[in-house]
CSV table of C-alpha atoms in Angstrom, one decimal:
chain,number,residue,atom,x,y,z
A,1008,MET,CA,-11.7,-143.0,-81.6
A,1009,SER,CA,-8.6,-145.0,-82.0
A,1010,ASP,CA,-9.0,-145.2,-77.8
A,1011,LYS,CA,-12.3,-146.8,-78.5
A,1012,LYS,CA,-12.6,-150.2,-78.4
A,1013,LEU,CA,-14.0,-152.2,-81.2
A,1014,VAL,CA,-17.5,-154.1,-81.7
A,1015,VAL,CA,-18.2,-155.6,-84.6
A,1016,VAL,CA,-21.8,-156.5,-84.9
A,1017,LEU,CA,-22.8,-159.1,-87.5
A,1018,GLY,CA,-25.8,-159.1,-89.4
A,1019,ALA,CA,-26.3,-155.1,-88.8
A,1020,THR,CA,-29.1,-154.7,-90.7
A,1021,GLY,CA,-31.0,-157.8,-89.5
A,1022,ALA,CA,-33.2,-157.9,-86.8
A,1023,GLN,CA,-31.2,-158.1,-84.0
A,1024,GLY,CA,-27.8,-156.6,-85.2
A,1025,GLY,CA,-29.8,-153.6,-86.7
A,1026,PRO,CA,-31.0,-153.2,-82.3
A,1027,THR,CA,-27.8,-153.8,-81.6
A,1028,THR,CA,-25.8,-151.3,-83.2
A,1029,ARG,CA,-28.3,-148.6,-83.4
A,1030,TYR,CA,-28.2,-149.8,-79.0
A,1031,ILE,CA,-24.2,-149.4,-78.8
A,1032,LEU,CA,-24.1,-146.1,-80.9
A,1033,LYS,CA,-26.4,-144.2,-78.5
A,1034,ARG,CA,-25.3,-145.8,-75.3
A,1035,LEU,CA,-22.2,-146.6,-75.4
A,1036,SER,CA,-20.3,-145.0,-77.5
A,1037,ASP,CA,-18.3,-143.3,-74.8
A,1038,THR,CA,-16.6,-146.8,-74.6
A,1039,TYR,CA,-16.7,-148.9,-78.1
A,1040,ARG,CA,-17.6,-147.9,-82.0
A,1041,VAL,CA,-19.1,-150.0,-83.8
A,1042,ARG,CA,-18.5,-152.3,-87.3
A,1043,ALA,CA,-21.5,-153.1,-88.5
A,1044,VAL,CA,-20.7,-155.8,-90.8
A,1045,THR,CA,-23.5,-156.5,-93.5
A,1046,ARG,CA,-23.8,-158.3,-97.3
A,1047,ASP,CA,-24.6,-154.9,-98.9
A,1048,PRO,CA,-23.7,-151.5,-97.6
A,1049,THR,CA,-25.6,-149.0,-100.4
A,1050,LYS,CA,-28.9,-150.5,-98.9
A,1051,PRO,CA,-31.1,-147.9,-97.1
A,1052,SER,CA,-30.8,-149.5,-93.6
A,1053,ALA,CA,-26.8,-150.3,-94.2
A,1054,GLN,CA,-26.4,-146.6,-94.7
A,1055,ALA,CA,-28.9,-145.1,-92.2
A,1056,LEU,CA,-26.2,-146.8,-90.0
A,1057,SER,CA,-23.6,-145.2,-91.4
A,1058,LYS,CA,-25.1,-141.7,-90.9
A,1059,SER,CA,-25.4,-142.8,-87.4
A,1060,GLY,CA,-22.0,-143.3,-87.0
A,1061,ALA,CA,-21.4,-147.1,-87.5
A,1062,GLU,CA,-18.4,-148.0,-89.9
A,1063,VAL,CA,-20.6,-150.3,-92.3
A,1064,VAL,CA,-18.7,-152.9,-94.3
A,1065,SER,CA,-19.1,-155.6,-96.9
A,1066,ALA,CA,-18.9,-159.6,-96.0
A,1067,ASP,CA,-20.9,-162.9,-96.9
A,1068,TYR,CA,-20.6,-165.8,-94.6
A,1069,ASP,CA,-20.1,-168.0,-97.2
A,1070,ILE,CA,-17.1,-166.1,-98.0
A,1071,PRO,CA,-14.7,-166.6,-95.1
A,1072,ASP,CA,-12.0,-164.2,-96.0
A,1073,SER,CA,-14.4,-161.8,-96.5
A,1074,ILE,CA,-15.5,-162.3,-92.6
A,1075,LYS,CA,-12.0,-162.2,-91.6
A,1076,ALA,CA,-11.3,-159.2,-92.4
A,1077,ALA,CA,-14.7,-158.1,-90.9
A,1078,LEU,CA,-13.4,-159.4,-88.0
A,1079,SER,CA,-10.2,-158.1,-87.6
A,1080,GLY,CA,-9.2,-156.1,-84.8
A,1081,ALA,CA,-12.6,-156.8,-82.8
A,1082,HIS,CA,-12.2,-156.2,-78.7
A,1083,ALA,CA,-16.5,-158.0,-78.9
A,1084,ILE,CA,-18.5,-159.8,-81.5
A,1085,PHE,CA,-22.2,-159.9,-81.6
A,1086,ALA,CA,-22.1,-162.8,-83.8
A,1087,ILE,CA,-26.2,-164.1,-85.2
A,1088,THR,CA,-26.6,-166.8,-88.3
A,1089,ASN,CA,-30.4,-167.3,-89.5
A,1090,PHE,CA,-31.4,-170.8,-90.1
A,1091,TRP,CA,-34.4,-169.3,-92.2
A,1092,GLU,CA,-32.8,-167.5,-94.6
A,1093,GLN,CA,-32.2,-170.6,-96.5
A,1094,THR,CA,-33.7,-173.5,-94.1
A,1095,SER,CA,-31.3,-175.3,-94.7
A,1096,LEU,CA,-29.1,-176.6,-91.0
A,1097,GLU,CA,-26.2,-177.4,-92.0
A,1098,THR,CA,-25.6,-174.6,-94.0
A,1099,GLU,CA,-26.1,-172.3,-90.8
A,1100,VAL,CA,-24.3,-174.7,-88.8
A,1101,ALA,CA,-21.2,-174.1,-91.9
A,1102,GLN,CA,-21.4,-170.4,-91.2
A,1103,ALA,CA,-21.4,-170.4,-87.4
A,1104,LYS,CA,-18.3,-173.2,-87.2
A,1105,THR,CA,-16.4,-170.1,-89.8
A,1106,ILE,CA,-17.6,-167.7,-87.7
A,1107,ASN,CA,-16.6,-169.5,-84.4
A,1108,GLN,CA,-12.5,-170.2,-85.9
A,1109,ILE,CA,-12.2,-167.0,-86.7
A,1110,ALA,CA,-13.3,-165.3,-83.8
A,1111,SER,CA,-11.0,-167.7,-81.9
A,1112,GLU,CA,-7.7,-166.5,-83.6
A,1113,LEU,CA,-8.6,-162.7,-82.9
A,1114,PRO,CA,-5.7,-161.6,-80.7
A,1115,HIS,CA,-7.7,-158.6,-79.3
A,1116,LEU,CA,-11.0,-160.3,-78.6
A,1117,GLU,CA,-12.7,-159.5,-75.0
A,1118,HIS,CA,-15.8,-161.0,-75.4
A,1119,TYR,CA,-18.2,-163.5,-77.8
A,1120,ILE,CA,-22.0,-162.2,-77.7
A,1121,LEU,CA,-23.8,-165.2,-79.8
A,1122,SER,CA,-27.7,-165.3,-80.6
A,1123,SER,CA,-28.4,-168.9,-80.1
A,1124,LEU,CA,-31.1,-170.6,-78.5
A,1125,PRO,CA,-32.4,-173.4,-76.2
A,1126,ASP,CA,-31.5,-177.3,-77.5
A,1127,GLY,CA,-35.0,-178.3,-78.2
A,1128,ARG,CA,-34.5,-181.6,-78.2
A,1129,THR,CA,-34.2,-182.2,-74.7
A,1130,LEU,CA,-38.0,-180.9,-74.2
A,1131,ALA,CA,-41.1,-182.9,-72.8
A,1132,GLY,CA,-39.3,-186.0,-72.7
A,1133,CYS,CA,-37.5,-185.6,-75.7
A,1134,GLN,CA,-40.1,-185.9,-77.8
A,1135,PHE,CA,-39.2,-183.1,-80.4
A,1136,GLN,CA,-36.4,-184.2,-82.1
A,1137,ASN,CA,-37.3,-182.2,-85.3
A,1138,ILE,CA,-36.9,-177.9,-84.6
A,1139,LEU,CA,-34.3,-177.2,-86.9
A,1140,PRO,CA,-33.3,-173.7,-86.0
A,1141,TYR,CA,-33.2,-174.4,-82.2
A,1142,ASN,CA,-30.7,-177.9,-83.3
A,1143,ALA,CA,-29.0,-175.7,-85.1
A,1144,LYS,CA,-28.1,-173.6,-82.3
A,1145,ALA,CA,-27.2,-176.6,-80.3
A,1146,LEU,CA,-24.5,-177.7,-82.6
A,1147,ILE,CA,-23.5,-174.4,-82.9
A,1148,ARG,CA,-22.8,-174.4,-79.3
A,1149,HIS,CA,-21.1,-177.9,-79.6
A,1150,ASP,CA,-18.7,-176.6,-81.7
A,1151,LEU,CA,-17.4,-173.7,-80.0
A,1152,ALA,CA,-17.3,-175.5,-76.3
A,1153,GLU,CA,-15.4,-178.4,-77.9
A,1154,ASN,CA,-13.0,-176.8,-80.4
A,1155,TYR,CA,-13.1,-173.7,-79.0
A,1156,PRO,CA,-12.4,-173.6,-75.4
A,1157,SER,CA,-10.5,-170.7,-74.5
A,1158,LEU,CA,-13.2,-168.7,-77.2
A,1159,TRP,CA,-16.0,-170.8,-74.8
A,1160,LYS,CA,-15.2,-169.2,-71.4
A,1161,LYS,CA,-15.4,-165.4,-72.7
A,1162,THR,CA,-19.0,-166.3,-74.9
A,1163,THR,CA,-22.2,-164.7,-73.6
A,1164,GLU,CA,-25.2,-167.2,-75.5
A,1165,VAL,CA,-28.5,-164.5,-75.6
A,1166,PHE,CA,-31.8,-166.4,-76.3
A,1167,VAL,CA,-34.3,-164.5,-77.6
A,1168,ALA,CA,-38.0,-165.1,-77.3
A,1169,PHE,CA,-40.6,-164.9,-80.0
A,1170,TYR,CA,-40.1,-161.5,-82.3
A,1171,PHE,CA,-43.5,-160.0,-81.7
A,1172,GLN,CA,-42.3,-159.0,-85.8
A,1173,ASN,CA,-42.8,-163.1,-86.7
A,1174,TRP,CA,-47.0,-162.3,-86.7
A,1175,VAL,CA,-45.7,-160.9,-90.2
A,1176,LYS,CA,-42.5,-161.7,-91.4
A,1177,TYR,CA,-43.4,-165.7,-90.9
A,1178,SER,CA,-47.1,-165.2,-91.1
A,1179,MET,CA,-47.6,-168.6,-92.7
A,1180,VAL,CA,-46.1,-170.8,-90.2
A,1181,LEU,CA,-46.7,-168.0,-86.6
A,1182,GLY,CA,-49.6,-166.0,-87.3
A,1183,PRO,CA,-53.1,-165.9,-87.7
A,1184,TYR,CA,-54.5,-166.2,-92.0
A,1185,LYS,CA,-58.0,-165.0,-93.6
A,1186,ALA,CA,-61.1,-167.6,-93.7
A,1187,PRO,CA,-63.3,-167.1,-96.2
A,1188,ASP,CA,-65.4,-165.0,-94.5
A,1189,GLY,CA,-63.3,-162.5,-93.6
A,1190,SER,CA,-62.1,-163.1,-89.9
A,1191,PHE,CA,-58.9,-164.2,-89.0
A,1192,VAL,CA,-58.1,-167.2,-87.7
A,1193,LEU,CA,-55.1,-168.5,-85.2
A,1194,SER,CA,-54.7,-171.5,-85.8
A,1195,MET,CA,-52.0,-173.6,-83.1
A,1196,PRO,CA,-51.6,-177.1,-82.4
A,1197,TYR,CA,-51.6,-175.8,-78.3
A,1198,PRO,CA,-54.9,-174.5,-76.5
A,1199,GLY,CA,-55.3,-170.8,-76.3
A,1200,TYR,CA,-54.3,-170.8,-72.4
A,1201,THR,CA,-50.7,-171.6,-73.4
A,1202,ARG,CA,-48.3,-168.0,-72.8
A,1203,VAL,CA,-45.9,-168.0,-75.7
A,1204,PRO,CA,-42.7,-165.7,-74.5
A,1205,CYS,CA,-42.6,-163.0,-76.9
A,1206,SER,CA,-40.4,-159.8,-77.2
A,1207,ASP,CA,-40.2,-156.7,-79.6
A,1208,ALA,CA,-37.2,-157.5,-82.0
A,1209,GLU,CA,-35.8,-153.8,-81.0
A,1210,ASP,CA,-35.5,-154.3,-77.3
A,1211,THR,CA,-32.4,-157.0,-78.7
A,1212,GLY,CA,-30.6,-154.3,-79.0
A,1213,MET,CA,-31.1,-153.2,-75.2
A,1214,ALA,CA,-30.1,-156.9,-74.1
A,1215,ILE,CA,-27.4,-157.4,-76.1
A,1216,GLY,CA,-25.7,-153.5,-75.6
A,1217,GLU,CA,-26.0,-154.2,-71.6
A,1218,VAL,CA,-24.4,-158.1,-71.8
A,1219,LEU,CA,-21.9,-156.4,-74.0
A,1220,ARG,CA,-21.5,-153.2,-71.0
A,1221,GLU,CA,-21.1,-156.4,-68.3
A,1222,GLY,CA,-18.4,-158.0,-69.5
A,1223,LYS,CA,-17.1,-160.4,-67.3
A,1224,ARG,CA,-20.3,-160.9,-65.5
A,1225,PHE,CA,-22.0,-162.8,-67.6
A,1226,PHE,CA,-18.9,-165.3,-69.6
A,1227,GLY,CA,-19.8,-168.7,-69.8
A,1228,ARG,CA,-24.0,-167.4,-69.6
A,1229,GLN,CA,-27.2,-167.9,-70.8
A,1230,VAL,CA,-29.0,-164.5,-70.8
A,1231,VAL,CA,-32.8,-164.3,-71.8
A,1232,LEU,CA,-35.0,-162.0,-73.6
A,1233,PHE,CA,-38.9,-161.7,-73.0
A,1234,GLU,CA,-41.3,-159.4,-71.7
A,1235,GLU,CA,-44.1,-161.1,-69.9
A,1236,PRO,CA,-46.3,-163.1,-71.6
A,1237,ILE,CA,-49.6,-163.4,-72.2
A,1238,THR,CA,-52.0,-166.2,-73.7
A,1239,GLU,CA,-52.2,-166.7,-77.1
A,1240,GLU,CA,-55.9,-165.5,-76.8
A,1241,GLU,CA,-54.8,-162.2,-75.3
A,1242,ARG,CA,-52.3,-161.6,-78.0
A,1243,LEU,CA,-55.2,-162.7,-80.6
A,1244,LYS,CA,-57.9,-160.5,-78.8
A,1245,ILE,CA,-55.8,-157.2,-77.9
A,1246,TRP,CA,-54.6,-157.7,-81.8
A,1247,ALA,CA,-58.5,-157.5,-83.7
A,1248,ASP,CA,-59.6,-155.3,-80.9
A,1249,GLU,CA,-56.9,-152.7,-81.9
A,1250,LEU,CA,-57.3,-153.3,-85.8
A,1251,GLY,CA,-60.8,-153.4,-85.5
A,1252,ILE,CA,-61.6,-156.8,-86.8
A,1253,LYS,CA,-63.1,-160.6,-86.2
A,1254,ALA,CA,-60.4,-162.9,-84.9
A,1255,ARG,CA,-60.4,-166.5,-83.4
A,1256,PHE,CA,-57.8,-169.6,-82.1
A,1257,GLU,CA,-58.3,-172.6,-83.2
A,1258,GLN,CA,-56.4,-175.6,-82.0
A,1259,VAL,CA,-55.7,-178.4,-84.2
A,1260,SER,CA,-53.3,-181.3,-84.5
A,1261,PRO,CA,-50.3,-181.2,-85.5
A,1262,GLU,CA,-51.1,-183.2,-88.0
A,1263,GLN,CA,-53.8,-180.1,-88.9
A,1264,HIS,CA,-51.7,-177.8,-88.3
A,1265,ALA,CA,-48.6,-180.0,-90.9
A,1266,LYS,CA,-51.2,-180.2,-93.1
A,1267,ARG,CA,-52.3,-176.8,-93.8
A,1268,LEU,CA,-48.3,-175.7,-94.1
A,1269,SER,CA,-47.9,-178.4,-96.7
A,1270,SER,CA,-50.8,-176.7,-98.5
A,1271,TYR,CA,-48.2,-173.8,-98.6
A,1272,GLY,CA,-45.6,-175.6,-100.7
A,1273,LEU,CA,-43.5,-175.4,-97.6
A,1274,PRO,CA,-40.7,-178.5,-97.8
A,1275,ALA,CA,-41.6,-181.4,-96.1
A,1276,ASP,CA,-38.1,-181.0,-93.8
A,1277,VAL,CA,-39.6,-177.4,-92.9
A,1278,VAL,CA,-43.2,-178.4,-92.2
A,1279,ILE,CA,-42.0,-180.6,-89.6
A,1280,ALA,CA,-39.6,-178.1,-88.2
A,1281,SER,CA,-42.2,-175.7,-87.9
A,1282,THR,CA,-44.5,-178.0,-86.9
A,1283,GLU,CA,-42.7,-179.3,-84.1
A,1284,LEU,CA,-41.3,-175.8,-83.1
A,1285,VAL,CA,-44.9,-174.5,-82.8
A,1286,GLU,CA,-45.7,-177.5,-80.8
A,1287,ALA,CA,-43.3,-177.1,-78.1
A,1288,SER,CA,-44.7,-173.1,-77.0
A,1289,PRO,CA,-46.1,-174.7,-73.9
A,1290,TYR,CA,-42.8,-175.5,-72.9
A,1291,LYS,CA,-41.1,-172.5,-73.9
A,1292,GLU,CA,-41.7,-170.4,-70.7
A,1293,SER,CA,-40.7,-173.0,-67.7
A,1294,MET,CA,-37.0,-173.6,-70.5
A,1295,LEU,CA,-36.3,-169.9,-70.6
A,1296,MET,CA,-37.2,-169.1,-66.9
A,1297,SER,CA,-34.8,-172.0,-66.2
A,1298,GLY,CA,-32.9,-170.9,-62.7
A,1299,ARG,CA,-29.4,-171.5,-65.0
A,1300,HIS,CA,-30.3,-168.2,-67.3
A,1301,VAL,CA,-29.8,-164.9,-66.2
A,1302,GLN,CA,-33.1,-162.8,-66.2
A,1303,THR,CA,-34.2,-159.9,-68.2
A,1304,GLU,CA,-34.9,-158.0,-65.5
A,1305,GLU,CA,-31.4,-158.2,-63.5
A,1306,TYR,CA,-29.9,-156.1,-67.0
A,1307,LEU,CA,-33.1,-153.8,-67.8
A,1308,PRO,CA,-32.0,-150.7,-67.4
A,1309,ASP,CA,-33.2,-148.3,-64.8
A,1310,GLY,CA,-35.7,-146.4,-67.0
A,1311,TYR,CA,-35.8,-148.4,-69.9
A,1312,LYS,CA,-39.7,-150.3,-70.9
A,1313,LEU,CA,-39.8,-153.6,-73.1
A,1314,ALA,CA,-42.4,-153.0,-75.6
A,1315,THR,CA,-45.1,-154.6,-74.9
A,1316,TRP,CA,-47.9,-156.7,-77.8
A,1317,VAL,CA,-50.0,-153.7,-77.1
A,1318,ASP,CA,-47.5,-150.8,-77.8
A,1319,TYR,CA,-46.2,-153.4,-81.0
A,1320,VAL,CA,-49.5,-154.1,-82.4
A,1321,ARG,CA,-50.2,-149.9,-82.6
A,1322,LYS,CA,-46.9,-149.4,-84.6
A,1323,GLU,CA,-47.0,-152.4,-87.1
A,1324,ASP,CA,-48.2,-152.2,-90.9
A,1325,TRP,CA,-50.9,-155.0,-90.7
A,1326,SER,CA,-51.6,-154.0,-94.1
A,1327,SER,CA,-49.5,-157.3,-95.4
A,1328,LEU,CA,-51.7,-160.0,-93.1
A,1329,ILE,CA,-55.1,-158.0,-93.3
A,1330,GLY,CA,-54.8,-157.3,-97.3
A,1331,ALA,CA,-55.8,-153.5,-96.1
């Protein structure tokens, strides 16, 4: 055990950290042992990781000493922060800066893998300046590059497209809603023929695990993960057909979209950020497929099959969304 390198996975029970921990334990355990970091190591998802062979430890992003202890001895780190947890750009950036600083001081660290996002402020003639989750990641990137150049040189950023699971987890913002007549409406401020890059959250484990395996090859690179895009109308039809329900796509103005989100009681800054987030969707495919980025097929292992939207629809529990 002591001969194996230590990879520390932050957010180890989350949408990216969980799959990453499982993938490394299953496919890279000859080289790495895993320390899975979570706030509550007693919850079932954390206990499952422990039973699979991970060292599960407790830490809190708002308690720097706990993060320092969790990262101690790391040869590789997967770092992730989540805007949506507290819907606060300032909080997310402050947490990430703490992680960056501590990581920069680790004597044996070989690889820093950062869950990140492109800078949305540069899209479409710079018309989207308020996509707070994207803005936060841009500020985190700037902190890393400007203040910790040695760490930045051995950093790989991973850009994961919208999770399929977001239709359920963030249904108010990203999923269809139930109309008075019992049918479902996917209402968005873009045309139904828009292709929005998406991926199954479980596949993030493969992406991050393979980045870890490749090591220096991806230092200083931005690696993307997404399944082949389909149009929003196609996505909705597949979902409706599989569940045997009626659904339609409705294009609305950004103002109408924001008004609907406001009716749910969301804070004004979150309404603006969420509206711009989806309004920018028509530009995301070209942004992720930029020649500057490492594309999914460049690291996809032989024999590994990315989950499709159909695969996901068939395995998901839709009861919370459709009221069944």
